[in-house]
């Protein structure tokens, strides 16, 4: 679906007040037809990943209560956990004031991880802070051990990371 | 700064392994020179906002330990709280596996809110889930009352929400 697609369930963004303080979902997709999605663990509050949805992924997530995203690396609808079993069950979905971002609070099935590298969270490294920057900035792993071995789960599937 | 700007502190993204499992910051900015930033309250774990940084905002955030963003509505560097006093002090900054997204854990100064509409979080409404979608989808305010009156804080400044 393109950014201009407006399904019957998507109401018009008729005013700032309606969008910011109204009682109906009226999402704004970007020029690629996508909306960013922050996904957190409903129990720990940890940010697991930052993905995107197109209109179809949003629709399926609402209807099935399981997280669907748009995979930019594969150019396809992505039911999270379809390969790995790491399905994200939705505890709560929230929308932000101007309705151009989504927050999912989820419970992760299977091994409980959400990162293709094998960690629980994609945000497994912290950034060194507070120094005048004159050289490379150090990262430190907050998660010490992987939850799973990605080679066992994904086999020879191409790595989605772009350089 | 443009997406192609590479300051001395930004090391080359030389391999997938270096980016995903290395010990140095090597961020990837999008075609507009921006990187998305999830900001959560360090105490409650609540997602407060989803913003973007350019290279300069990232640099200043690391050096000052206060959140700086790129304001897309104003087209300018944005020290969060410059107008409202709602400064975000960084407790921890994390980077994701492919280094194209940032997670800030912050402590908010002043009235403790982060949303220009007056709520604590920009994600103050939940989305009705689990029904086949055939009509507008209902939203429910999770935050019942505003922390501040935006007219008192921002006066006549233009609302950043785009329709």
PDB file of N, CA and C in Angstrom, chain A residues 26-120:
ATOM      1  N   UNK A  26      -5.845   7.956  13.379  1.00  0.00           N
ATOM      2  CA  UNK A  26      -5.706   8.639  12.094  1.00  0.00           C
ATOM      3  C   UNK A  26      -4.211   8.764  11.794  1.00  0.00           C
ATOM      4  N   UNK A  27      -3.570   7.621  11.504  1.00  0.00           N
ATOM      5  CA  UNK A  27      -2.103   7.612  11.413  1.00  0.00           C
ATOM      6  C   UNK A  27      -1.574   8.356  10.207  1.00  0.00           C
ATOM      7  N   UNK A  28      -0.358   8.878  10.359  1.00  0.00           N
ATOM      8  CA  UNK A  28       0.325   9.568   9.275  1.00  0.00           C
ATOM      9  C   UNK A  28       1.505   8.713   8.848  1.00  0.00           C
ATOM     10  N   UNK A  29       1.513   8.287   7.596  1.00  0.00           N
ATOM     11  CA  UNK A  29       2.627   7.516   7.050  1.00  0.00           C
ATOM     12  C   UNK A  29       3.578   8.470   6.328  1.00  0.00           C
ATOM     13  N   UNK A  30       4.861   8.096   6.280  1.00  0.00           N
ATOM     14  CA  UNK A  30       5.837   8.976   5.636  1.00  0.00           C
ATOM     15  C   UNK A  30       5.778   8.823   4.111  1.00  0.00           C
ATOM     16  N   UNK A  31       6.709   9.454   3.413  1.00  0.00           N
ATOM     17  CA  UNK A  31       6.683   9.470   1.948  1.00  0.00           C
ATOM     18  C   UNK A  31       6.888   8.072   1.358  1.00  0.00           C
ATOM     19  N   UNK A  32       7.376   7.119   2.198  1.00  0.00           N
ATOM     20  CA  UNK A  32       7.509   5.742   1.739  1.00  0.00           C
ATOM     21  C   UNK A  32       6.329   4.870   2.174  1.00  0.00           C
ATOM     22  N   UNK A  33       5.317   5.506   2.785  1.00  0.00           N
ATOM     23  CA  UNK A  33       4.154   4.745   3.235  1.00  0.00           C
ATOM     24  C   UNK A  33       4.398   3.996   4.533  1.00  0.00           C
ATOM     25  N   UNK A  34       5.360   4.463   5.335  1.00  0.00           N
ATOM     26  CA  UNK A  34       5.758   3.755   6.556  1.00  0.00           C
ATOM     27  C   UNK A  34       5.587   4.627   7.797  1.00  0.00           C
ATOM     28  N   UNK A  35       5.404   3.961   8.937  1.00  0.00           N
ATOM     29  CA  UNK A  35       5.314   4.652  10.222  1.00  0.00           C
ATOM     30  C   UNK A  35       6.262   3.932  11.188  1.00  0.00           C
ATOM     31  N   UNK A  36       7.088   4.682  11.957  1.00  0.00           N
ATOM     32  CA  UNK A  36       8.037   4.022  12.865  1.00  0.00           C
ATOM     33  C   UNK A  36       7.336   3.439  14.089  1.00  0.00           C
ATOM     34  N   UNK A  37       7.910   2.340  14.596  1.00  0.00           N
ATOM     35  CA  UNK A  37       7.324   1.587  15.705  1.00  0.00           C
ATOM     36  C   UNK A  37       8.402   1.271  16.733  1.00  0.00           C
ATOM     37  N   UNK A  38       8.205   1.738  17.961  1.00  0.00           N
ATOM     38  CA  UNK A  38       9.073   1.392  19.084  1.00  0.00           C
ATOM     39  C   UNK A  38       8.456   0.198  19.783  1.00  0.00           C
ATOM     40  N   UNK A  39       9.244  -0.841  20.016  1.00  0.00           N
ATOM     41  CA  UNK A  39       8.713  -2.028  20.681  1.00  0.00           C
ATOM     42  C   UNK A  39       9.457  -2.249  21.983  1.00  0.00           C
ATOM     43  N   UNK A  40       8.697  -2.309  23.095  1.00  0.00           N
ATOM     44  CA  UNK A  40       9.315  -2.530  24.405  1.00  0.00           C
ATOM     45  C   UNK A  40       8.784  -3.814  25.022  1.00  0.00           C
ATOM     46  N   UNK A  41       9.584  -4.398  25.910  1.00  0.00           N
ATOM     47  CA  UNK A  41       9.153  -5.562  26.685  1.00  0.00           C
ATOM     48  C   UNK A  41       8.175  -5.078  27.754  1.00  0.00           C
ATOM     49  N   UNK A  42       6.963  -5.646  27.759  1.00  0.00           N
ATOM     50  CA  UNK A  42       5.920  -5.140  28.661  1.00  0.00           C
ATOM     51  C   UNK A  42       6.289  -5.334  30.125  1.00  0.00           C
ATOM     52  N   UNK A  43       7.115  -6.315  30.420  1.00  0.00           N
ATOM     53  CA  UNK A  43       7.491  -6.559  31.809  1.00  0.00           C
ATOM     54  C   UNK A  43       8.675  -5.696  32.238  1.00  0.00           C
ATOM     55  N   UNK A  44       9.750  -5.726  31.470  1.00  0.00           N
ATOM     56  CA  UNK A  44      10.981  -5.040  31.888  1.00  0.00           C
ATOM     57  C   UNK A  44      11.017  -3.578  31.470  1.00  0.00           C
ATOM     58  N   UNK A  45      10.208  -3.195  30.486  1.00  0.00           N
ATOM     59  CA  UNK A  45      10.261  -1.834  29.966  1.00  0.00           C
ATOM     60  C   UNK A  45      11.414  -1.613  28.996  1.00  0.00           C
ATOM     61  N   UNK A  46      12.245  -2.612  28.802  1.00  0.00           N
ATOM     62  CA  UNK A  46      13.401  -2.493  27.895  1.00  0.00           C
ATOM     63  C   UNK A  46      12.954  -2.259  26.450  1.00  0.00           C
ATOM     64  N   UNK A  47      13.628  -1.346  25.750  1.00  0.00           N
ATOM     65  CA  UNK A  47      13.360  -1.168  24.328  1.00  0.00           C
ATOM     66  C   UNK A  47      13.989  -2.342  23.580  1.00  0.00           C
ATOM     67  N   UNK A  48      13.184  -3.088  22.849  1.00  0.00           N
ATOM     68  CA  UNK A  48      13.656  -4.277  22.146  1.00  0.00           C
ATOM     69  C   UNK A  48      14.129  -3.943  20.739  1.00  0.00           C
ATOM     70  N   UNK A  49      13.366  -3.094  20.027  1.00  0.00           N
ATOM     71  CA  UNK A  49      13.693  -2.806  18.630  1.00  0.00           C
ATOM     72  C   UNK A  49      12.952  -1.564  18.173  1.00  0.00           C
ATOM     73  N   UNK A  50      13.415  -1.020  17.068  1.00  0.00           N
ATOM     74  CA  UNK A  50      12.731   0.089  16.399  1.00  0.00           C
ATOM     75  C   UNK A  50      12.508  -0.343  14.961  1.00  0.00           C
ATOM     76  N   UNK A  51      11.255  -0.551  14.588  1.00  0.00           N
ATOM     77  CA  UNK A  51      10.939  -1.012  13.247  1.00  0.00           C
ATOM     78  C   UNK A  51      10.000  -0.052  12.548  1.00  0.00           C
ATOM     79  N   UNK A  52       9.442  -0.488  11.431  1.00  0.00           N
ATOM     80  CA  UNK A  52       8.443   0.304  10.715  1.00  0.00           C
ATOM     81  C   UNK A  52       7.290  -0.605  10.304  1.00  0.00           C
ATOM     82  N   UNK A  53       6.132   0.006  10.133  1.00  0.00           N
ATOM     83  CA  UNK A  53       4.959  -0.673   9.600  1.00  0.00           C
ATOM     84  C   UNK A  53       4.477   0.085   8.371  1.00  0.00           C
ATOM     85  N   UNK A  54       3.912  -0.662   7.413  1.00  0.00           N
ATOM     86  CA  UNK A  54       3.067  -0.017   6.412  1.00  0.00           C
ATOM     87  C   UNK A  54       1.608  -0.196   6.871  1.00  0.00           C
ATOM     88  N   UNK A  55       0.668   0.272   6.082  1.00  0.00           N
ATOM     89  CA  UNK A  55      -0.739   0.226   6.515  1.00  0.00           C
ATOM     90  C   UNK A  55      -1.190  -1.211   6.756  1.00  0.00           C
ATOM     91  N   UNK A  56      -0.744  -2.134   5.900  1.00  0.00           N
ATOM     92  CA  UNK A  56      -1.179  -3.523   6.053  1.00  0.00           C
ATOM     93  C   UNK A  56      -0.621  -4.139   7.339  1.00  0.00           C
ATOM     94  N   UNK A  57       0.641  -3.851   7.657  1.00  0.00           N
ATOM     95  CA  UNK A  57       1.235  -4.379   8.892  1.00  0.00           C
ATOM     96  C   UNK A  57       0.503  -3.839  10.114  1.00  0.00           C
ATOM     97  N   UNK A  58       0.118  -2.575  10.065  1.00  0.00           N
ATOM     98  CA  UNK A  58      -0.623  -1.980  11.178  1.00  0.00           C
ATOM     99  C   UNK A  58      -1.989  -2.656  11.334  1.00  0.00           C
ATOM    100  N   UNK A  59      -2.662  -2.837  10.211  1.00  0.00           N
ATOM    101  CA  UNK A  59      -3.975  -3.500  10.222  1.00  0.00           C
ATOM    102  C   UNK A  59      -3.875  -4.907  10.808  1.00  0.00           C
ATOM    103  N   UNK A  60      -2.911  -5.675  10.336  1.00  0.00           N
ATOM    104  CA  UNK A  60      -2.790  -7.067  10.803  1.00  0.00           C
ATOM    105  C   UNK A  60      -2.395  -7.135  12.271  1.00  0.00           C
ATOM    106  N   UNK A  61      -1.567  -6.177  12.714  1.00  0.00           N
ATOM    107  CA  UNK A  61      -1.173  -6.150  14.125  1.00  0.00           C
ATOM    108  C   UNK A  61      -2.391  -5.897  15.006  1.00  0.00           C
ATOM    109  N   UNK A  62      -3.224  -4.957  14.609  1.00  0.00           N
ATOM    110  CA  UNK A  62      -4.413  -4.646  15.403  1.00  0.00           C
ATOM    111  C   UNK A  62      -5.367  -5.848  15.411  1.00  0.00           C
ATOM    112  N   UNK A  63      -5.544  -6.479  14.273  1.00  0.00           N
ATOM    113  CA  UNK A  63      -6.521  -7.571  14.190  1.00  0.00           C
ATOM    114  C   UNK A  63      -6.040  -8.854  14.879  1.00  0.00           C
ATOM    115  N   UNK A  64      -4.751  -9.150  14.791  1.00  0.00           N
ATOM    116  CA  UNK A  64      -4.250 -10.432  15.312  1.00  0.00           C
ATOM    117  C   UNK A  64      -3.627 -10.325  16.691  1.00  0.00           C
ATOM    118  N   UNK A  65      -3.343  -9.107  17.149  1.00  0.00           N
ATOM    119  CA  UNK A  65      -2.618  -8.899  18.414  1.00  0.00           C
ATOM    120  C   UNK A  65      -1.221  -9.493  18.393  1.00  0.00           C
ATOM    121  N   UNK A  66      -0.658  -9.678  17.209  1.00  0.00           N
ATOM    122  CA  UNK A  66       0.739 -10.099  17.071  1.00  0.00           C
ATOM    123  C   UNK A  66       1.464  -9.072  16.197  1.00  0.00           C
ATOM    124  N   UNK A  67       2.695  -8.734  16.568  1.00  0.00           N
ATOM    125  CA  UNK A  67       3.406  -7.658  15.868  1.00  0.00           C
ATOM    126  C   UNK A  67       3.757  -8.054  14.439  1.00  0.00           C
ATOM    127  N   UNK A  68       3.322  -7.221  13.507  1.00  0.00           N
ATOM    128  CA  UNK A  68       3.724  -7.315  12.100  1.00  0.00           C
ATOM    129  C   UNK A  68       4.451  -6.021  11.743  1.00  0.00           C
ATOM    130  N   UNK A  69       5.514  -6.153  10.975  1.00  0.00           N
ATOM    131  CA  UNK A  69       6.265  -4.987  10.532  1.00  0.00           C
ATOM    132  C   UNK A  69       6.391  -5.032   9.012  1.00  0.00           C
ATOM    133  N   UNK A  70       6.969  -3.952   8.456  1.00  0.00           N
ATOM    134  CA  UNK A  70       7.399  -3.964   7.079  1.00  0.00           C
ATOM    135  C   UNK A  70       8.917  -4.175   7.093  1.00  0.00           C
ATOM    136  N   UNK A  71       9.383  -5.208   6.441  1.00  0.00           N
ATOM    137  CA  UNK A  71      10.815  -5.469   6.372  1.00  0.00           C
ATOM    138  C   UNK A  71      11.408  -4.675   5.226  1.00  0.00           C
ATOM    139  N   UNK A  72      12.219  -3.657   5.561  1.00  0.00           N
ATOM    140  CA  UNK A  72      12.854  -2.860   4.517  1.00  0.00           C
ATOM    141  C   UNK A  72      13.950  -3.659   3.808  1.00  0.00           C
ATOM    142  N   UNK A  73      14.596  -4.578   4.529  1.00  0.00           N
ATOM    143  CA  UNK A  73      15.671  -5.345   3.879  1.00  0.00           C
ATOM    144  C   UNK A  73      15.094  -6.345   2.879  1.00  0.00           C
ATOM    145  N   UNK A  74      13.930  -6.904   3.187  1.00  0.00           N
ATOM    146  CA  UNK A  74      13.338  -7.895   2.278  1.00  0.00           C
ATOM    147  C   UNK A  74      12.275  -7.283   1.373  1.00  0.00           C
ATOM    148  N   UNK A  75      11.809  -6.062   1.692  1.00  0.00           N
ATOM    149  CA  UNK A  75      10.742  -5.453   0.912  1.00  0.00           C
ATOM    150  C   UNK A  75       9.457  -6.259   0.982  1.00  0.00           C
ATOM    151  N   UNK A  76       9.100  -6.695   2.198  1.00  0.00           N
ATOM    152  CA  UNK A  76       7.930  -7.574   2.347  1.00  0.00           C
ATOM    153  C   UNK A  76       7.316  -7.404   3.722  1.00  0.00           C
ATOM    154  N   UNK A  77       6.014  -7.762   3.808  1.00  0.00           N
ATOM    155  CA  UNK A  77       5.354  -7.812   5.112  1.00  0.00           C
ATOM    156  C   UNK A  77       6.077  -8.844   5.965  1.00  0.00           C
ATOM    157  N   UNK A  78       6.224  -8.540   7.258  1.00  0.00           N
ATOM    158  CA  UNK A  78       7.053  -9.362   8.140  1.00  0.00           C
ATOM    159  C   UNK A  78       6.269  -9.649   9.415  1.00  0.00           C
ATOM    160  N   UNK A  79       5.806 -10.897   9.532  1.00  0.00           N
ATOM    161  CA  UNK A  79       5.219 -11.314  10.802  1.00  0.00           C
ATOM    162  C   UNK A  79       6.375 -11.693  11.709  1.00  0.00           C
ATOM    163  N   UNK A  80       6.636 -10.864  12.703  1.00  0.00           N
ATOM    164  CA  UNK A  80       7.787 -11.077  13.582  1.00  0.00           C
ATOM    165  C   UNK A  80       7.689 -12.460  14.216  1.00  0.00           C
ATOM    166  N   UNK A  81       8.770 -13.251  14.101  1.00  0.00           N
ATOM    167  CA  UNK A  81       8.790 -14.588  14.693  1.00  0.00           C
ATOM    168  C   UNK A  81       8.405 -15.689  13.729  1.00  0.00           C
ATOM    169  N   UNK A  82       8.067 -15.335  12.479  1.00  0.00           N
ATOM    170  CA  UNK A  82       7.651 -16.349  11.505  1.00  0.00           C
ATOM    171  C   UNK A  82       8.757 -17.387  11.303  1.00  0.00           C
ATOM    172  N   UNK A  83      10.008 -16.940  11.290  1.00  0.00           N
ATOM    173  CA  UNK A  83      11.141 -17.867  11.133  1.00  0.00           C
ATOM    174  C   UNK A  83      11.660 -18.352  12.474  1.00  0.00           C
ATOM    175  N   UNK A  84      11.778 -17.436  13.418  1.00  0.00           N
ATOM    176  CA  UNK A  84      12.503 -17.719  14.666  1.00  0.00           C
ATOM    177  C   UNK A  84      11.610 -18.231  15.795  1.00  0.00           C
ATOM    178  N   UNK A  85      10.288 -18.096  15.663  1.00  0.00           N
ATOM    179  CA  UNK A  85       9.402 -18.435  16.778  1.00  0.00           C
ATOM    180  C   UNK A  85       9.321 -17.342  17.829  1.00  0.00           C
ATOM    181  N   UNK A  86      10.095 -16.252  17.629  1.00  0.00           N
ATOM    182  CA  UNK A  86      10.119 -15.151  18.602  1.00  0.00           C
ATOM    183  C   UNK A  86       8.963 -14.190  18.319  1.00  0.00           C
ATOM    184  N   UNK A  87       7.747 -14.725  18.410  1.00  0.00           N
ATOM    185  CA  UNK A  87       6.531 -13.955  18.155  1.00  0.00           C
ATOM    186  C   UNK A  87       6.340 -12.921  19.266  1.00  0.00           C
ATOM    187  N   UNK A  88       5.898 -11.720  18.875  1.00  0.00           N
ATOM    188  CA  UNK A  88       5.630 -10.653  19.856  1.00  0.00           C
ATOM    189  C   UNK A  88       4.124 -10.502  20.037  1.00  0.00           C
ATOM    190  N   UNK A  89       3.621 -10.938  21.195  1.00  0.00           N
ATOM    191  CA  UNK A  89       2.209 -10.784  21.529  1.00  0.00           C
ATOM    192  C   UNK A  89       1.982  -9.378  22.087  1.00  0.00           C
ATOM    193  N   UNK A  90       0.987  -8.688  21.534  1.00  0.00           N
ATOM    194  CA  UNK A  90       0.773  -7.291  21.936  1.00  0.00           C
ATOM    195  C   UNK A  90       0.035  -7.213  23.273  1.00  0.00           C
ATOM    196  N   UNK A  91       0.641  -6.540  24.233  1.00  0.00           N
ATOM    197  CA  UNK A  91      -0.028  -6.243  25.498  1.00  0.00           C
ATOM    198  C   UNK A  91      -0.777  -4.918  25.371  1.00  0.00           C
ATOM    199  N   UNK A  92      -0.142  -3.958  24.704  1.00  0.00           N
ATOM    200  CA  UNK A  92      -0.780  -2.652  24.493  1.00  0.00           C
ATOM    201  C   UNK A  92      -0.132  -1.966  23.286  1.00  0.00           C
ATOM    202  N   UNK A  93      -0.958  -1.287  22.502  1.00  0.00           N
ATOM    203  CA  UNK A  93      -0.443  -0.433  21.434  1.00  0.00           C
ATOM    204  C   UNK A  93      -0.805   1.006  21.757  1.00  0.00           C
ATOM    205  N   UNK A  94       0.185   1.889  21.656  1.00  0.00           N
ATOM    206  CA  UNK A  94      -0.107   3.317  21.852  1.00  0.00           C
ATOM    207  C   UNK A  94       0.288   4.111  20.607  1.00  0.00           C
ATOM    208  N   UNK A  95      -0.341   5.281  20.469  1.00  0.00           N
ATOM    209  CA  UNK A  95      -0.034   6.179  19.347  1.00  0.00           C
ATOM    210  C   UNK A  95       0.389   7.520  19.922  1.00  0.00           C
ATOM    211  N   UNK A  96       1.263   8.220  19.229  1.00  0.00           N
ATOM    212  CA  UNK A  96       1.750   9.486  19.789  1.00  0.00           C
ATOM    213  C   UNK A  96       0.852  10.653  19.377  1.00  0.00           C
ATOM    214  N   UNK A  97       1.171  11.831  19.889  1.00  0.00           N
ATOM    215  CA  UNK A  97       0.279  12.982  19.755  1.00  0.00           C
ATOM    216  C   UNK A  97      -0.099  13.277  18.305  1.00  0.00           C
ATOM    217  N   UNK A  98       0.908  13.370  17.427  1.00  0.00           N
ATOM    218  CA  UNK A  98       0.586  13.698  16.035  1.00  0.00           C
ATOM    219  C   UNK A  98       0.365  12.453  15.178  1.00  0.00           C
ATOM    220  N   UNK A  99       0.322  11.300  15.836  1.00  0.00           N
ATOM    221  CA  UNK A  99      -0.041  10.028  15.195  1.00  0.00           C
ATOM    222  C   UNK A  99       0.874   9.680  14.022  1.00  0.00           C
ATOM    223  N   UNK A 100       2.171   9.932  14.226  1.00  0.00           N
ATOM    224  CA  UNK A 100       3.145   9.488  13.223  1.00  0.00           C
ATOM    225  C   UNK A 100       4.180   8.548  13.836  1.00  0.00           C
ATOM    226  N   UNK A 101       3.849   7.936  14.988  1.00  0.00           N
ATOM    227  CA  UNK A 101       4.731   6.949  15.615  1.00  0.00           C
ATOM    228  C   UNK A 101       3.887   6.047  16.511  1.00  0.00           C
ATOM    229  N   UNK A 102       4.313   4.791  16.619  1.00  0.00           N
ATOM    230  CA  UNK A 102       3.586   3.777  17.384  1.00  0.00           C
ATOM    231  C   UNK A 102       4.503   3.190  18.450  1.00  0.00           C
ATOM    232  N   UNK A 103       3.921   2.901  19.614  1.00  0.00           N
ATOM    233  CA  UNK A 103       4.641   2.211  20.685  1.00  0.00           C
ATOM    234  C   UNK A 103       3.908   0.912  20.959  1.00  0.00           C
ATOM    235  N   UNK A 104       4.621  -0.225  20.805  1.00  0.00           N
ATOM    236  CA  UNK A 104       4.081  -1.536  21.141  1.00  0.00           C
ATOM    237  C   UNK A 104       4.692  -2.031  22.443  1.00  0.00           C
ATOM    238  N   UNK A 105       3.852  -2.418  23.394  1.00  0.00           N
ATOM    239  CA  UNK A 105       4.326  -3.138  24.583  1.00  0.00           C
ATOM    240  C   UNK A 105       4.005  -4.608  24.353  1.00  0.00           C
ATOM    241  N   UNK A 106       5.036  -5.460  24.368  1.00  0.00           N
ATOM    242  CA  UNK A 106       4.849  -6.854  23.948  1.00  0.00           C
ATOM    243  C   UNK A 106       5.388  -7.852  24.970  1.00  0.00           C
ATOM    244  N   UNK A 107       4.898  -9.085  24.804  1.00  0.00           N
ATOM    245  CA  UNK A 107       5.450 -10.243  25.502  1.00  0.00           C
ATOM    246  C   UNK A 107       6.024 -11.133  24.406  1.00  0.00           C
ATOM    247  N   UNK A 108       7.308 -11.440  24.506  1.00  0.00           N
ATOM    248  CA  UNK A 108       7.974 -12.200  23.443  1.00  0.00           C
ATOM    249  C   UNK A 108       7.891 -13.687  23.733  1.00  0.00           C
ATOM    250  N   UNK A 109       7.448 -14.465  22.744  1.00  0.00           N
ATOM    251  CA  UNK A 109       7.347 -15.917  22.912  1.00  0.00           C
ATOM    252  C   UNK A 109       8.690 -16.598  22.620  1.00  0.00           C
ATOM    253  N   UNK A 110       8.717 -17.909  22.775  1.00  0.00           N
ATOM    254  CA  UNK A 110       9.916 -18.693  22.460  1.00  0.00           C
ATOM    255  C   UNK A 110      11.052 -18.342  23.394  1.00  0.00           C
ATOM    256  N   UNK A 111      12.225 -18.082  22.849  1.00  0.00           N
ATOM    257  CA  UNK A 111      13.418 -17.820  23.646  1.00  0.00           C
ATOM    258  C   UNK A 111      13.414 -16.422  24.263  1.00  0.00           C
ATOM    259  N   UNK A 112      12.438 -15.597  23.890  1.00  0.00           N
ATOM    260  CA  UNK A 112      12.300 -14.295  24.543  1.00  0.00           C
ATOM    261  C   UNK A 112      13.217 -13.218  24.016  1.00  0.00           C
ATOM    262  N   UNK A 113      13.825 -13.431  22.858  1.00  0.00           N
ATOM    263  CA  UNK A 113      14.726 -12.434  22.280  1.00  0.00           C
ATOM    264  C   UNK A 113      14.051 -11.762  21.082  1.00  0.00           C
ATOM    265  N   UNK A 114      14.560 -10.578  20.694  1.00  0.00           N
ATOM    266  CA  UNK A 114      13.980  -9.853  19.560  1.00  0.00           C
ATOM    267  C   UNK A 114      15.006  -9.401  18.537  1.00  0.00           C
ATOM    268  N   UNK A 115      16.294  -9.684  18.767  1.00  0.00           N
ATOM    269  CA  UNK A 115      17.345  -9.148  17.899  1.00  0.00           C
ATOM    270  C   UNK A 115      17.948 -10.247  17.027  1.00  0.00           C
ATOM    271  N   UNK A 116      18.116  -9.933  15.725  1.00  0.00           N
ATOM    272  CA  UNK A 116      18.601 -10.965  14.809  1.00  0.00           C
ATOM    273  C   UNK A 116      20.051 -11.377  15.082  1.00  0.00           C
ATOM    274  N   UNK A 117      20.762 -10.558  15.874  1.00  0.00           N
ATOM    275  CA  UNK A 117      22.146 -10.894  16.215  1.00  0.00           C
ATOM    276  C   UNK A 117      22.186 -11.944  17.332  1.00  0.00           C
ATOM    277  N   UNK A 118      21.059 -12.124  18.032  1.00  0.00           N
ATOM    278  CA  UNK A 118      20.981 -13.151  19.069  1.00  0.00           C
ATOM    279  C   UNK A 118      20.737 -12.620  20.461  1.00  0.00           C
ATOM    280  N   UNK A 119      20.706 -11.282  20.587  1.00  0.00           N
ATOM    281  CA  UNK A 119      20.490 -10.676  21.895  1.00  0.00           C
ATOM    282  C   UNK A 119      19.000 -10.468  22.167  1.00  0.00           C
ATOM    283  N   UNK A 120      18.700 -10.238  23.442  1.00  0.00           N
ATOM    284  CA  UNK A 120      17.310  -9.997  23.842  1.00  0.00           C
ATOM    285  C   UNK A 120      16.799  -8.718  23.182  1.00  0.00           C
TER     286      UNK A 120
END
